[in-house]
XYZ file of C-alpha atoms in Angstrom:
381
model
C 57.135 -10.440 3.534
C 58.646 -8.744 0.465
C 56.102 -7.539 -2.082
C 57.039 -6.287 -5.563
C 54.600 -4.417 -7.794
C 54.870 -4.667 -11.590
C 52.814 -2.260 -13.707
C 52.696 -0.422 -17.020
C 53.277 3.348 -17.003
C 49.776 4.094 -18.320
C 48.468 2.613 -15.059
C 50.697 4.766 -12.848
C 47.776 6.767 -11.425
C 45.898 3.613 -10.454
C 49.045 2.125 -8.940
C 49.444 5.221 -6.767
C 45.813 4.899 -5.680
C 46.506 1.312 -4.676
C 49.689 2.381 -2.856
C 47.520 4.274 -0.355
C 46.237 0.905 0.822
C 49.486 -1.044 0.395
C 51.261 1.433 2.666
C 49.092 0.141 5.515
C 50.586 -3.325 5.035
C 54.121 -1.970 5.439
C 53.493 -0.056 8.664
C 53.695 -3.150 10.819
C 57.357 -3.558 9.867
C 57.018 -7.174 8.700
C 56.048 -6.292 5.130
C 58.118 -4.368 2.583
C 56.546 -2.930 -0.585
C 58.719 -2.159 -3.617
C 58.211 -0.749 -7.130
C 60.558 0.708 -9.747
C 59.991 4.289 -8.551
C 62.089 3.399 -5.513
C 65.250 2.951 -7.605
C 67.781 5.515 -6.391
C 69.632 7.902 -8.721
C 72.723 6.197 -10.160
C 71.308 2.699 -9.717
C 70.489 0.537 -12.715
C 66.753 -0.127 -12.736
C 66.998 -3.566 -14.363
C 69.638 -4.793 -11.912
C 67.710 -3.567 -8.866
C 64.456 -4.991 -10.278
C 65.986 -8.437 -10.779
C 67.331 -8.380 -7.240
C 63.923 -7.550 -5.765
C 62.107 -10.086 -7.951
C 64.522 -12.762 -6.779
C 63.875 -11.948 -3.117
C 60.134 -11.297 -3.469
C 57.661 -13.445 -1.576
C 54.713 -11.957 -3.426
C 54.589 -10.277 -6.838
C 51.598 -8.181 -7.812
C 50.886 -7.936 -11.526
C 48.800 -4.771 -11.991
C 47.241 -5.932 -15.211
C 45.464 -4.028 -17.953
C 45.541 -4.365 -21.713
C 48.470 -1.922 -21.744
C 50.336 -4.272 -19.388
C 49.960 -7.258 -21.732
C 50.755 -5.118 -24.782
C 54.062 -4.013 -23.251
C 56.918 -6.335 -24.233
C 58.842 -5.320 -21.116
C 55.960 -5.954 -18.693
C 55.030 -9.251 -20.322
C 58.633 -10.476 -20.227
C 58.918 -9.543 -16.532
C 55.674 -11.376 -15.763
C 56.850 -14.520 -17.575
C 60.143 -14.379 -15.693
C 58.311 -14.183 -12.359
C 56.056 -17.084 -13.373
C 59.116 -19.232 -14.098
C 60.587 -18.269 -10.714
C 57.386 -19.294 -8.935
C 57.402 -22.646 -10.699
C 60.862 -23.291 -9.289
C 60.020 -21.854 -5.867
C 56.532 -22.749 -4.637
C 56.777 -20.189 -1.817
C 56.889 -17.311 -4.296
C 53.334 -16.184 -4.987
C 51.889 -14.200 -7.884
C 48.579 -12.343 -7.834
C 46.819 -10.698 -10.748
C 45.472 -7.304 -9.680
C 42.875 -6.438 -12.305
C 42.949 -2.683 -12.870
C 41.185 -2.434 -16.224
C 39.524 -4.892 -18.642
C 42.153 -7.036 -20.353
C 42.816 -10.349 -22.103
C 44.027 -12.243 -19.015
C 42.132 -15.363 -20.115
C 44.447 -15.661 -23.137
C 47.647 -15.633 -21.070
C 49.529 -18.249 -19.011
C 48.538 -16.270 -15.917
C 44.792 -16.939 -16.109
C 44.828 -19.600 -13.369
C 46.586 -17.401 -10.813
C 44.603 -15.697 -8.033
C 42.784 -12.525 -9.058
C 41.975 -9.415 -7.051
C 39.716 -7.617 -6.293
C 37.571 -10.555 -7.495
C 37.657 -13.136 -10.285
C 37.090 -11.463 -13.656
C 36.223 -8.131 -12.018
C 38.387 -5.038 -12.528
C 38.687 -1.973 -10.325
C 37.138 0.160 -13.070
C 34.033 -2.043 -13.022
C 33.164 -0.928 -9.495
C 30.608 1.817 -9.194
C 32.913 3.171 -6.489
C 36.585 2.372 -7.361
C 37.589 2.874 -3.721
C 35.618 -0.269 -2.913
C 37.727 -2.108 -5.493
C 40.984 -0.968 -3.888
C 39.579 -1.913 -0.492
C 38.814 -5.452 -1.695
C 42.351 -5.742 -3.103
C 43.759 -4.636 0.240
C 41.604 -7.141 2.114
C 42.572 -9.915 -0.293
C 46.283 -9.226 0.184
C 45.869 -9.354 3.957
C 44.243 -12.766 3.510
C 47.226 -13.947 1.452
C 49.697 -12.690 4.038
C 47.681 -14.185 6.909
C 45.357 -17.051 5.830
C 43.469 -16.795 9.144
C 42.495 -13.183 8.444
C 38.784 -12.543 7.954
C 37.464 -10.065 5.422
C 36.386 -6.716 6.882
C 33.910 -4.470 5.187
C 34.960 -1.012 4.163
C 34.101 1.365 7.064
C 31.752 3.460 4.951
C 29.892 0.391 3.721
C 29.840 -1.151 7.187
C 28.394 2.056 8.634
C 25.706 2.180 5.961
C 24.832 -1.473 6.482
C 24.594 -0.826 10.218
C 22.234 2.028 9.406
C 20.171 -0.290 7.220
C 19.971 -2.911 9.970
C 19.156 -0.380 12.678
C 16.524 1.309 10.529
C 14.947 -2.042 9.688
C 14.733 -3.036 13.359
C 13.228 0.316 14.363
C 10.848 0.161 11.418
C 9.597 -3.275 12.481
C 9.136 -2.048 16.054
C 7.266 1.039 14.841
C 4.982 -1.080 12.668
C 4.362 -3.337 15.667
C 3.301 -0.310 17.716
C 0.948 0.883 14.978
C -0.615 -2.581 14.664
C -0.757 -3.125 18.426
C -4.458 -2.220 18.843
C -5.296 -4.773 16.142
C -3.042 -7.565 17.423
C -3.576 -6.949 21.150
C -6.750 -4.910 21.609
C -7.245 -3.313 25.033
C -10.962 -3.012 25.780
C -10.640 -2.287 29.477
C -9.864 0.978 31.204
C -6.441 1.202 32.879
C -5.938 2.763 36.310
C -2.626 4.280 37.444
C -1.929 3.051 40.965
C -0.290 6.224 42.291
C -2.415 9.328 42.917
C -1.196 12.894 42.549
C -2.125 16.017 44.490
C -4.210 18.876 43.178
C -3.932 22.578 43.881
C -6.151 22.089 46.930
C -4.689 20.081 49.798
C -7.906 18.159 50.341
C -8.181 16.830 46.750
C -6.265 14.001 45.038
C -6.425 12.594 41.494
C -5.994 9.148 39.954
C -5.185 8.889 36.259
C -7.443 6.579 34.269
C -6.820 5.696 30.616
C -9.283 4.421 28.054
C -7.129 2.966 25.294
C -9.715 2.143 22.631
C -12.713 3.871 21.047
C -15.351 1.232 21.776
C -18.531 1.894 23.729
C -18.345 0.883 27.402
C -21.205 1.490 29.766
C -21.920 0.826 33.423
C -18.263 1.134 34.477
C -18.086 1.078 38.282
C -15.107 2.811 39.902
C -14.674 2.477 43.656
C -12.327 4.338 45.973
C -12.145 2.442 49.280
C -10.244 3.585 52.365
C -10.075 1.391 55.451
C -10.281 3.048 58.863
C -6.754 1.929 59.769
C -5.490 3.764 56.692
C -7.687 6.754 57.445
C -5.953 7.054 60.807
C -2.614 7.377 58.985
C -4.146 10.348 57.173
C -5.147 12.059 60.399
C -8.634 10.498 60.295
C -9.330 12.132 56.932
C -12.243 10.544 55.053
C -13.400 10.843 51.434
C -16.564 12.914 51.080
C -16.962 13.396 47.325
C -15.769 11.920 44.001
C -16.189 12.538 40.293
C -14.665 11.530 36.958
C -13.262 14.134 34.541
C -11.844 13.892 31.037
C -8.677 15.897 30.467
C -9.150 18.594 27.865
C -12.947 18.285 27.883
C -14.654 20.159 30.713
C -18.128 19.287 29.386
C -17.585 15.534 29.344
C -18.815 14.651 32.864
C -22.465 15.818 32.882
C -24.762 12.957 31.944
C -21.874 10.501 31.473
C -21.548 9.586 35.151
C -23.373 9.117 38.399
C -21.674 9.568 41.757
C -22.833 7.202 44.474
C -21.591 7.732 48.009
C -22.264 4.918 50.462
C -22.704 5.685 54.136
C -20.593 3.500 56.396
C -23.669 1.909 57.937
C -25.004 0.981 54.519
C -21.783 -0.683 53.439
C -20.192 -2.179 56.460
C -21.829 -2.864 59.795
C -18.652 -2.237 61.769
C -17.698 0.848 59.762
C -14.272 -0.569 58.892
C -13.981 1.506 55.722
C -15.413 4.459 53.853
C -15.765 4.773 50.087
C -16.676 6.939 47.137
C -17.996 5.399 43.923
C -18.677 6.623 40.404
C -20.739 4.894 37.743
C -19.665 6.052 34.247
C -20.541 5.489 30.586
C -17.966 5.758 27.774
C -19.344 6.343 24.306
C -17.657 5.664 20.963
C -14.426 7.565 20.205
C -13.875 8.629 23.797
C -10.402 7.161 24.234
C -8.060 9.310 26.268
C -6.932 10.277 29.752
C -9.403 10.733 32.601
C -9.014 11.792 36.215
C -10.848 10.245 39.132
C -11.122 13.095 41.637
C -11.488 12.427 45.372
C -12.125 15.150 47.949
C -11.433 14.598 51.663
C -12.973 16.292 54.663
C -9.607 17.708 55.688
C -6.272 18.678 54.137
C -3.662 16.015 53.297
C 0.124 16.136 53.241
C 2.112 14.957 50.212
C 3.585 12.077 52.210
C 0.033 10.756 52.575
C -0.046 9.915 48.855
C 1.937 6.741 49.515
C -0.884 5.483 51.768
C -3.404 6.096 48.976
C -1.684 3.895 46.354
C -3.901 1.208 44.784
C -7.041 2.472 46.547
C -8.981 2.980 43.320
C -10.302 -0.036 41.446
C -12.851 -1.007 38.855
C -15.173 -2.878 41.155
C -18.885 -3.306 41.835
C -18.260 -3.685 45.540
C -18.887 -1.875 47.794
C -20.671 0.407 45.370
C -23.907 -1.553 45.311
C -23.944 -2.526 41.610
C -24.095 -6.110 40.511
C -21.299 -5.800 37.940
C -18.305 -3.534 37.394
C -18.186 -4.164 33.613
C -14.373 -3.972 33.554
C -13.098 -6.920 31.494
C -9.523 -8.028 32.088
C -6.735 -6.460 34.095
C -7.175 -2.752 34.795
C -3.711 -1.893 36.135
C -1.867 0.681 34.026
C 1.758 0.020 32.994
C 4.356 1.794 30.860
C 3.570 -0.617 27.998
C 0.086 0.861 27.710
C 1.577 4.210 26.663
C 2.091 2.649 23.237
C -1.676 2.859 22.778
C -1.790 6.632 23.301
C -2.807 8.692 20.285
C 0.145 11.075 20.555
C 2.521 8.104 20.842
C 0.997 6.475 17.775
C 1.200 9.736 15.817
C 4.901 9.948 16.693
C 5.439 6.400 15.416
C 3.564 7.201 12.205
C 6.052 9.995 11.542
C 8.898 7.687 12.578
C 7.767 4.989 10.129
C 7.864 7.490 7.262
C 11.336 8.758 8.265
C 12.739 5.249 8.811
C 11.304 3.937 5.554
C 12.891 6.826 3.656
C 16.213 6.344 5.471
C 16.122 2.603 4.837
C 15.570 2.998 1.108
C 18.284 5.659 0.842
C 20.806 3.573 2.802
C 20.098 0.452 0.750
C 20.466 2.403 -2.486
C 23.749 4.062 -1.445
C 25.182 0.819 -0.033
C 24.371 -1.032 -3.213
C 25.790 1.758 -5.332
C 29.190 1.967 -3.641
C 29.719 -1.700 -2.813
C 28.663 -3.470 -6.007
C 30.093 -3.701 -9.492
C 28.886 -2.112 -12.668
C 27.970 -5.532 -14.096
C 24.447 -6.476 -13.085
C 25.337 -10.161 -12.671
C 28.312 -9.560 -10.358
C 28.315 -10.391 -6.670
C 29.979 -8.620 -3.741
C 32.525 -10.029 -1.342
C 34.354 -12.061 -3.992
C 37.520 -11.120 -2.188
C 37.031 -14.198 -0.040
C 37.564 -16.402 -3.079
C 38.755 -19.972 -2.742
C 41.696 -19.359 -5.028
C 43.314 -17.355 -2.247
């Protein structure tokens, strides 16, 4: 496709700015861009211009009030219009550089770029105007082409979208205790070893600050499993709150059942703790079990899921553990440190979202308050 650019000398700087985008069209080899600065020394400008206008498939009128005021430019535009009326394949596009009286000319019904009745100088960021012109020309050359956002704008809009999604997720986390309250303690299934080989720990989490009393925790080990541990048996248990050495005291009662009192055939041994949780005692706790002999680390696999919130075989009528007590990764969203992190994240994301929206709007919209973006996909093209 042969493209000829007509302009008035007062718009030379803007034409050169547009050339930075037009040069991209010519790099494929199928499009040739021409303007009068390409006339070689010794050649007659008018003769060469007429030759290129005759062979042009697309003529760009870079219009401003100076363009219409120039007798030469106006005469050239009229000539091209007459050519297009004789040859329907020859196209003319008004490229609106600056405000002008296009509506009072015979060219008012021709396609307009970057958008109908919007000039490049009306953009808050002129580069966005040149980008829309470039995208519009690509649509003219290839009708199947779809408008692409300017990379800077696209990146900012991606930031806006990403920030909005993360902000919604963060707000969900902060509202989680209200929407999905967890009023039962959660027990991690896998134990971990202490500094003494005969002691193991189970992590227990209380996720809310409500009062919960008469919580029965039972560690039960069947004899067949005890044999896998070298016949080790639990002899003592207690419940501790991490970071608060004084918590235990009156808050719990250990209750060790003798085999004969629990099971006539002595098929298992157990250690039980009865605990009370007062208001504002959410946090991490450790259920501590001591054995009568040392354990190896490989024995920890045998001890998975041996702690439960259960009234049996501890001798109490109720365990007072409503709902499921198994701990999962999802429950970490209820942790205070996690929620504090999301509070900070909400503030950062909200600030980033507002800044991105403001910048995107500033560089991608026009100076006129009633203008709309993306006019480059106009029906006239």
